């Protein structure tokens, strides 16, 4: 958390729900000294671009609609420039995406599937090459009657991708083909029934993963074996203080670059939970809950230097940033910018949302 003060990259992009008054994809300048965001423009050519992923000068955005789609943008200039028309994911309600092995992978919540779309030489997208349908359900009738893939991301140490399914209380591992990069189902790790896993983050050492659960305010710590592509649950930790009135709906988990802390955004409580990790990354201890600076923090992102956190507060319509104390891991509010129906924030230079 400490060390040399490295100047942060100068650009950020904010996703939002146009159906709830959002402006689409917002571009922002990042102050290198304070981390403050200043919105410089927006594009609303894509409905409900709720999640974004950066790959160098390219930005990819899902359209979280019944007929889900992904759009590619060139962000090397002043404003995001579309690279062709949006491409259908052949799934409903895509909520997340990632770039891996020459593909854009999407997690399609409503249809409970993962889609792989090949990336062409200029960064635009070809038609969906693979659509992997999940099967199963969970005990929470109104949320788990069917699969609901919510998150997908590359896994460290091999040709793997992990997909978190809220509806089936499990994480599916996909093997990425060594030549084509296309995903193939490899295995499935069941988690405690009814927890509703939503998102996952890996320890910087690549040996452990942390699954944040939406239907119960807990974090599941897992061991990750990159040699076999296997995820093993080790235990759970609460992400709200004892006696919290609730209901609380965790949304995102972020791990510090040095592996000492992790943070979880919790909707309802509208807090950022601070958890300390042991040196091996196998145990997480709840330390504090800090107000998120707004209402309904849908996303939490770590700035590229690891010194600041950014909360995309959907219902209060802002992105709030925090300076992180390097010794305690406690975030301290430093400022905010208006961003109606904000759903995520990504920074140029670090390749992931956060």
Tab-separated table of C-alpha atoms in Angstrom:
chain	number	residue	atom	x	y	z
A	1	UNK	CA	0.000	0.000	0.000
A	2	UNK	CA	2.919	2.335	0.596
A	3	UNK	CA	5.980	3.113	-1.507
A	4	UNK	CA	6.731	5.635	-4.215
A	5	UNK	CA	3.951	8.025	-5.168
A	6	UNK	CA	3.255	7.019	-8.756
A	7	UNK	CA	1.151	9.444	-10.762
A	8	UNK	CA	-2.187	7.960	-11.760
A	9	UNK	CA	-3.322	7.680	-15.380
A	10	UNK	CA	-5.346	10.594	-16.603
A	11	UNK	CA	-8.562	8.973	-17.899
A	12	UNK	CA	-11.542	7.109	-16.504
A	13	UNK	CA	-14.807	5.825	-17.944
A	14	UNK	CA	-18.090	5.441	-16.082
A	15	UNK	CA	-20.909	3.090	-17.093
A	16	UNK	CA	-24.533	3.869	-16.261
A	17	UNK	CA	-28.142	2.826	-16.784
A	18	UNK	CA	-29.710	4.984	-19.506
A	19	UNK	CA	-33.110	3.499	-18.601
A	20	UNK	CA	-32.770	5.133	-15.171
A	21	UNK	CA	-31.545	8.539	-16.371
A	22	UNK	CA	-27.887	7.744	-16.959
A	23	UNK	CA	-25.927	9.454	-19.734
A	24	UNK	CA	-24.472	6.227	-21.121
A	25	UNK	CA	-20.674	5.998	-21.013
A	26	UNK	CA	-19.039	9.007	-19.390
A	27	UNK	CA	-15.414	9.959	-20.045
A	28	UNK	CA	-13.538	11.715	-17.241
A	29	UNK	CA	-10.148	13.232	-16.562
A	30	UNK	CA	-8.318	12.008	-13.453
A	31	UNK	CA	-6.350	14.551	-11.431
A	32	UNK	CA	-2.884	12.970	-10.966
A	33	UNK	CA	-2.405	14.517	-7.528
A	34	UNK	CA	-5.805	14.064	-5.882
A	35	UNK	CA	-7.506	11.341	-7.933
A	36	UNK	CA	-10.471	13.644	-8.534
A	37	UNK	CA	-12.664	12.917	-11.552
A	38	UNK	CA	-13.899	15.595	-13.948
A	39	UNK	CA	-16.452	14.445	-16.526
A	40	UNK	CA	-15.471	15.642	-20.007
A	41	UNK	CA	-18.137	14.037	-22.190
A	42	UNK	CA	-20.536	11.162	-22.713
A	43	UNK	CA	-21.913	8.863	-25.390
A	44	UNK	CA	-25.382	7.332	-25.210
A	45	UNK	CA	-25.277	5.237	-28.389
A	46	UNK	CA	-25.612	2.015	-26.349
A	47	UNK	CA	-28.600	1.355	-24.044
A	48	UNK	CA	-27.732	0.558	-20.424
A	49	UNK	CA	-23.928	0.157	-20.702
A	50	UNK	CA	-23.778	-1.144	-17.143
A	51	UNK	CA	-20.296	-2.702	-17.222
A	52	UNK	CA	-17.133	-1.762	-19.062
A	53	UNK	CA	-13.763	-3.382	-19.742
A	54	UNK	CA	-10.616	-1.728	-21.059
A	55	UNK	CA	-7.939	-3.308	-23.251
A	56	UNK	CA	-5.356	-0.668	-24.132
A	57	UNK	CA	-7.002	1.954	-26.383
A	58	UNK	CA	-10.170	-0.159	-26.661
A	59	UNK	CA	-13.240	-0.080	-24.455
A	60	UNK	CA	-15.933	-2.775	-24.426
A	61	UNK	CA	-19.377	-2.292	-22.904
A	62	UNK	CA	-22.329	-4.605	-22.326
A	63	UNK	CA	-25.846	-3.502	-23.090
A	64	UNK	CA	-27.787	-4.937	-20.147
A	65	UNK	CA	-31.021	-5.534	-22.043
A	66	UNK	CA	-33.327	-8.450	-22.769
A	67	UNK	CA	-31.570	-8.833	-26.120
A	68	UNK	CA	-28.080	-8.367	-24.720
A	69	UNK	CA	-25.237	-6.965	-26.766
A	70	UNK	CA	-21.626	-5.788	-26.551
A	71	UNK	CA	-20.165	-2.711	-28.232
A	72	UNK	CA	-16.530	-1.834	-28.899
A	73	UNK	CA	-15.148	1.703	-28.695
A	74	UNK	CA	-11.851	3.325	-29.598
A	75	UNK	CA	-10.895	5.573	-26.676
A	76	UNK	CA	-7.501	6.696	-27.956
A	77	UNK	CA	-8.991	10.086	-28.850
A	78	UNK	CA	-11.038	12.608	-26.930
A	79	UNK	CA	-14.358	10.762	-26.862
A	80	UNK	CA	-15.296	7.077	-27.179
A	81	UNK	CA	-15.711	6.234	-30.880
A	82	UNK	CA	-17.843	3.174	-31.766
A	83	UNK	CA	-16.118	0.421	-33.725
A	84	UNK	CA	-19.031	-0.967	-35.678
A	85	UNK	CA	-22.526	-1.782	-34.483
A	86	UNK	CA	-23.241	-3.581	-31.173
A	87	UNK	CA	-22.973	-7.368	-31.467
A	88	UNK	CA	-25.611	-9.657	-29.949
A	89	UNK	CA	-24.464	-11.973	-27.149
A	90	UNK	CA	-27.326	-14.412	-27.839
A	91	UNK	CA	-28.267	-14.110	-24.188
A	92	UNK	CA	-30.395	-11.890	-21.966
A	93	UNK	CA	-29.304	-9.321	-19.414
A	94	UNK	CA	-25.489	-9.366	-19.654
A	95	UNK	CA	-24.161	-7.885	-16.396
A	96	UNK	CA	-20.394	-8.232	-16.771
A	97	UNK	CA	-17.654	-8.750	-19.322
A	98	UNK	CA	-13.927	-9.367	-19.557
A	99	UNK	CA	-11.282	-9.616	-22.257
A	100	UNK	CA	-9.430	-12.953	-22.362
A	101	UNK	CA	-7.558	-14.996	-24.973
A	102	UNK	CA	-8.654	-12.926	-27.943
A	103	UNK	CA	-12.311	-12.879	-26.911
A	104	UNK	CA	-14.743	-10.706	-25.015
A	105	UNK	CA	-16.529	-12.911	-22.493
A	106	UNK	CA	-19.911	-11.861	-21.118
A	107	UNK	CA	-21.868	-13.140	-18.120
A	108	UNK	CA	-25.553	-13.120	-19.066
A	109	UNK	CA	-27.603	-12.894	-15.880
A	110	UNK	CA	-31.149	-13.388	-17.121
A	111	UNK	CA	-30.398	-16.298	-19.450
A	112	UNK	CA	-27.783	-17.881	-17.168
A	113	UNK	CA	-25.037	-18.211	-19.749
A	114	UNK	CA	-21.528	-17.159	-20.761
A	115	UNK	CA	-20.831	-15.868	-24.281
A	116	UNK	CA	-17.496	-15.582	-26.109
A	117	UNK	CA	-17.174	-13.058	-28.942
A	118	UNK	CA	-13.922	-13.058	-30.982
A	119	UNK	CA	-11.980	-9.778	-31.141
A	120	UNK	CA	-10.857	-8.849	-34.663
A	121	UNK	CA	-7.574	-7.210	-35.674
A	122	UNK	CA	-8.960	-3.677	-35.340
A	123	UNK	CA	-10.580	-4.373	-31.965
A	124	UNK	CA	-14.133	-4.738	-33.214
A	125	UNK	CA	-16.161	-7.861	-32.471
A	126	UNK	CA	-17.250	-10.840	-34.548
A	127	UNK	CA	-20.498	-12.698	-33.965
A	128	UNK	CA	-20.731	-14.839	-30.833
A	129	UNK	CA	-18.626	-17.993	-31.289
A	130	UNK	CA	-19.623	-19.823	-28.091
A	131	UNK	CA	-22.661	-19.601	-25.817
A	132	UNK	CA	-22.339	-21.844	-22.754
A	133	UNK	CA	-25.645	-22.409	-20.962
A	134	UNK	CA	-25.579	-23.043	-17.218
A	135	UNK	CA	-27.912	-25.464	-15.458
A	136	UNK	CA	-29.194	-25.650	-11.894
A	137	UNK	CA	-31.006	-23.627	-9.257
A	138	UNK	CA	-30.817	-22.646	-5.576
A	139	UNK	CA	-33.052	-22.571	-2.493
A	140	UNK	CA	-34.044	-18.867	-2.629
A	141	UNK	CA	-37.157	-19.180	-4.783
A	142	UNK	CA	-37.495	-15.593	-5.990
A	143	UNK	CA	-33.811	-15.246	-6.951
A	144	UNK	CA	-32.540	-18.755	-7.660
A	145	UNK	CA	-35.193	-20.567	-9.699
A	146	UNK	CA	-32.726	-20.727	-12.609
A	147	UNK	CA	-29.053	-20.044	-13.383
A	148	UNK	CA	-27.941	-16.393	-13.258
A	149	UNK	CA	-24.352	-15.885	-14.432
A	150	UNK	CA	-23.280	-12.563	-12.930
A	151	UNK	CA	-19.513	-12.255	-13.359
A	152	UNK	CA	-16.770	-13.647	-15.586
A	153	UNK	CA	-13.034	-12.972	-15.523
A	154	UNK	CA	-9.703	-14.567	-16.461
A	155	UNK	CA	-8.132	-16.712	-13.736
A	156	UNK	CA	-4.387	-16.439	-13.052
A	157	UNK	CA	-1.736	-19.032	-13.799
A	158	UNK	CA	-3.204	-20.743	-16.827
A	159	UNK	CA	-5.710	-20.715	-19.679
A	160	UNK	CA	-8.710	-20.352	-17.363
A	161	UNK	CA	-11.770	-18.162	-16.855
A	162	UNK	CA	-14.084	-18.162	-13.832
A	163	UNK	CA	-17.825	-17.487	-14.056
A	164	UNK	CA	-19.800	-16.742	-10.890
A	165	UNK	CA	-23.440	-17.892	-10.955
A	166	UNK	CA	-25.810	-16.354	-8.389
A	167	UNK	CA	-28.671	-18.679	-9.288
A	168	UNK	CA	-26.811	-21.964	-8.801
A	169	UNK	CA	-24.587	-21.002	-5.827
A	170	UNK	CA	-21.484	-22.000	-7.753
A	171	UNK	CA	-18.416	-20.882	-9.669
A	172	UNK	CA	-17.796	-22.500	-13.039
A	173	UNK	CA	-14.282	-22.784	-14.441
A	174	UNK	CA	-13.758	-22.617	-18.194
A	175	UNK	CA	-10.637	-23.790	-20.028
A	176	UNK	CA	-9.575	-21.403	-22.797
A	177	UNK	CA	-8.456	-23.191	-25.968
A	178	UNK	CA	-4.680	-22.733	-26.471
A	179	UNK	CA	-5.099	-21.830	-30.175
A	180	UNK	CA	-8.548	-20.318	-30.634
A	181	UNK	CA	-9.052	-18.978	-27.096
A	182	UNK	CA	-12.623	-20.277	-27.057
A	183	UNK	CA	-13.922	-21.306	-23.592
A	184	UNK	CA	-14.863	-24.900	-22.780
A	185	UNK	CA	-16.526	-26.013	-19.500
A	186	UNK	CA	-13.899	-27.519	-17.172
A	187	UNK	CA	-15.428	-27.778	-13.699
A	188	UNK	CA	-17.898	-26.360	-11.185
A	189	UNK	CA	-17.323	-25.463	-7.539
A	190	UNK	CA	-20.457	-25.499	-5.338
A	191	UNK	CA	-20.708	-22.875	-2.590
A	192	UNK	CA	-23.041	-22.833	0.405
A	193	UNK	CA	-26.668	-23.000	-0.801
A	194	UNK	CA	-28.565	-19.726	-0.658
A	195	UNK	CA	-25.539	-17.424	-0.476
A	196	UNK	CA	-26.004	-16.159	-4.040
A	197	UNK	CA	-22.400	-15.593	-5.193
A	198	UNK	CA	-22.105	-12.438	-7.296
A	199	UNK	CA	-18.497	-11.435	-7.999
A	200	UNK	CA	-14.985	-12.791	-7.483
A	201	UNK	CA	-11.487	-11.342	-7.135
A	202	UNK	CA	-8.124	-13.107	-7.023
A	203	UNK	CA	-5.277	-12.554	-4.577
A	204	UNK	CA	-2.296	-10.878	-6.294
A	205	UNK	CA	-0.224	-14.024	-5.632
A	206	UNK	CA	-2.724	-16.000	-7.684
A	207	UNK	CA	-3.231	-18.624	-4.987
A	208	UNK	CA	-6.597	-17.610	-3.531
A	209	UNK	CA	-9.914	-16.164	-4.653
A	210	UNK	CA	-12.574	-14.209	-2.777
A	211	UNK	CA	-16.234	-14.601	-3.736
A	212	UNK	CA	-18.638	-11.925	-2.551
A	213	UNK	CA	-22.163	-13.200	-1.930
A	214	UNK	CA	-25.242	-11.106	-2.661
A	215	UNK	CA	-28.053	-13.019	-0.932
A	216	UNK	CA	-26.127	-13.273	2.347
A	217	UNK	CA	-23.639	-10.518	3.297
A	218	UNK	CA	-20.591	-12.772	3.395
A	219	UNK	CA	-17.299	-13.371	1.620
A	220	UNK	CA	-16.218	-16.901	0.726
A	221	UNK	CA	-12.449	-17.476	0.736
A	222	UNK	CA	-11.267	-20.117	-1.745
A	223	UNK	CA	-7.958	-21.744	-2.641
A	224	UNK	CA	-7.120	-21.566	-6.360
A	225	UNK	CA	-4.999	-24.273	-8.009
A	226	UNK	CA	-3.911	-23.002	-11.421
A	227	UNK	CA	-2.260	-26.307	-12.333
A	228	UNK	CA	-5.584	-28.164	-12.262
A	229	UNK	CA	-8.047	-25.289	-12.660
A	230	UNK	CA	-9.654	-26.071	-9.309
A	231	UNK	CA	-11.331	-23.760	-6.799
A	232	UNK	CA	-11.716	-25.009	-3.199
A	233	UNK	CA	-13.867	-23.136	-0.615
A	234	UNK	CA	-12.100	-22.623	2.733
A	235	UNK	CA	-14.539	-20.538	4.794
A	236	UNK	CA	-16.816	-17.512	5.039
A	237	UNK	CA	-16.509	-14.104	6.693
A	238	UNK	CA	-19.251	-11.539	7.304
A	239	UNK	CA	-18.891	-8.206	5.483
A	240	UNK	CA	-21.246	-6.299	7.806
A	241	UNK	CA	-20.879	-5.549	11.541
A	242	UNK	CA	-22.408	-7.966	13.998
A	243	UNK	CA	-26.071	-7.063	14.581
A	244	UNK	CA	-26.511	-5.234	11.263
A	245	UNK	CA	-30.234	-4.617	10.714
A	246	UNK	CA	-30.057	-5.315	6.972
A	247	UNK	CA	-31.120	-6.198	4.424
A	248	UNK	CA	-27.642	-5.932	2.973
A	249	UNK	CA	-26.678	-6.804	-0.603
A	250	UNK	CA	-22.933	-6.941	-1.298
A	251	UNK	CA	-22.006	-6.078	-4.883
A	252	UNK	CA	-18.243	-6.022	-5.482
A	253	UNK	CA	-14.947	-7.133	-3.961
A	254	UNK	CA	-11.531	-5.550	-4.563
A	255	UNK	CA	-8.166	-6.835	-3.303
A	256	UNK	CA	-5.207	-4.573	-2.478
A	257	UNK	CA	-2.192	-4.959	-4.794
A	258	UNK	CA	-0.038	-6.085	-1.846
A	259	UNK	CA	-2.639	-8.590	-0.635
A	260	UNK	CA	-2.970	-7.098	2.867
A	261	UNK	CA	-6.578	-5.879	2.604
A	262	UNK	CA	-9.731	-6.311	0.617
A	263	UNK	CA	-12.813	-4.143	0.341
A	264	UNK	CA	-16.462	-5.014	-0.337
A	265	UNK	CA	-19.222	-2.646	-1.445
A	266	UNK	CA	-22.476	-3.334	0.428
A	267	UNK	CA	-25.786	-1.979	-0.852
A	268	UNK	CA	-28.538	-1.370	1.680
A	269	UNK	CA	-26.020	-0.613	4.397
A	270	UNK	CA	-24.372	1.645	1.792
A	271	UNK	CA	-20.934	0.919	3.156
A	272	UNK	CA	-17.482	-0.197	2.142
A	273	UNK	CA	-16.394	-3.117	4.305
A	274	UNK	CA	-12.699	-3.328	5.178
A	275	UNK	CA	-11.243	-6.807	5.690
A	276	UNK	CA	-7.666	-7.706	6.584
A	277	UNK	CA	-6.021	-10.739	4.971
A	278	UNK	CA	-3.444	-12.941	6.653
A	279	UNK	CA	-0.002	-13.223	4.951
A	280	UNK	CA	-1.024	-16.391	3.110
A	281	UNK	CA	-4.331	-14.968	1.918
A	282	UNK	CA	-6.326	-17.841	3.461
A	283	UNK	CA	-8.143	-15.878	6.152
A	284	UNK	CA	-10.143	-12.652	5.973
A	285	UNK	CA	-11.001	-10.665	9.106
A	286	UNK	CA	-13.691	-7.966	9.170
A	287	UNK	CA	-12.201	-4.688	10.453
A	288	UNK	CA	-14.591	-1.810	9.706
A	289	UNK	CA	-17.517	-0.501	7.656
A	290	UNK	CA	-17.172	2.977	6.132
A	291	UNK	CA	-20.026	4.975	4.480
A	292	UNK	CA	-19.792	4.711	0.698
A	293	UNK	CA	-20.486	8.417	0.174
A	294	UNK	CA	-23.854	7.878	-1.505
A	295	UNK	CA	-26.602	5.287	-1.975
A	296	UNK	CA	-26.494	1.772	-3.437
A	297	UNK	CA	-22.803	1.234	-4.305
A	298	UNK	CA	-23.137	-1.032	-7.336
A	299	UNK	CA	-19.418	-1.119	-8.059
A	300	UNK	CA	-16.147	-0.551	-6.268
A	301	UNK	CA	-12.922	0.089	-8.140
A	302	UNK	CA	-9.297	0.430	-7.135
A	303	UNK	CA	-7.344	3.207	-8.781
A	304	UNK	CA	-4.257	2.087	-10.711
A	305	UNK	CA	-1.787	3.108	-7.994
A	306	UNK	CA	-3.664	1.154	-5.329
A	307	UNK	CA	-3.965	4.264	-3.154
A	308	UNK	CA	-7.585	5.164	-3.875
A	309	UNK	CA	-10.986	3.490	-4.054
A	310	UNK	CA	-13.889	4.646	-6.209
A	311	UNK	CA	-17.522	3.751	-5.445
A	312	UNK	CA	-20.116	3.960	-8.228
A	313	UNK	CA	-23.238	4.848	-6.241
A	314	UNK	CA	-26.174	3.987	-8.494
A	315	UNK	CA	-29.148	5.463	-6.638
A	316	UNK	CA	-27.506	8.706	-5.506
A	317	UNK	CA	-25.997	9.158	-8.982
A	318	UNK	CA	-22.347	9.756	-8.208
A	319	UNK	CA	-18.859	8.308	-8.160
A	320	UNK	CA	-17.160	8.969	-4.817
A	321	UNK	CA	-13.440	8.496	-4.273
A	322	UNK	CA	-11.500	7.677	-1.127
A	323	UNK	CA	-7.901	7.897	-0.015
A	324	UNK	CA	-6.865	4.592	1.576
A	325	UNK	CA	-4.802	4.633	4.770
A	326	UNK	CA	-1.787	2.424	3.934
A	327	UNK	CA	-1.513	1.007	7.474
A	328	UNK	CA	-5.144	0.317	8.388
A	329	UNK	CA	-6.706	-0.068	4.949
A	330	UNK	CA	-9.475	2.365	6.006
A	331	UNK	CA	-10.832	4.512	3.132
A	332	UNK	CA	-11.356	8.241	3.808
A	333	UNK	CA	-13.762	10.159	1.574
A	334	UNK	CA	-11.955	12.688	-0.634
A	335	UNK	CA	-14.581	13.846	-3.138
A	336	UNK	CA	-17.289	12.917	-5.634
A	337	UNK	CA	-18.615	13.697	-9.100
A	338	UNK	CA	-22.178	13.546	-10.428
A	339	UNK	CA	-22.864	10.474	-12.557
A	340	UNK	CA	-26.597	9.657	-12.805
A	341	UNK	CA	-27.416	5.929	-12.406
A	342	UNK	CA	-23.695	5.092	-12.166
A	343	UNK	CA	-22.941	1.376	-12.399
A	344	UNK	CA	-19.166	1.016	-12.752
A	345	UNK	CA	-15.918	2.889	-13.267
A	346	UNK	CA	-12.747	1.799	-15.091
A	347	UNK	CA	-9.360	3.434	-15.460
A	348	UNK	CA	-7.068	3.483	-18.465
A	349	UNK	CA	-3.793	1.819	-17.657
A	350	UNK	CA	-4.802	-1.073	-15.412
A	351	UNK	CA	-6.956	-3.226	-17.691
A	352	UNK	CA	-9.850	-4.047	-15.336
A	353	UNK	CA	-12.706	-2.200	-13.750
A	354	UNK	CA	-10.873	-0.793	-10.775
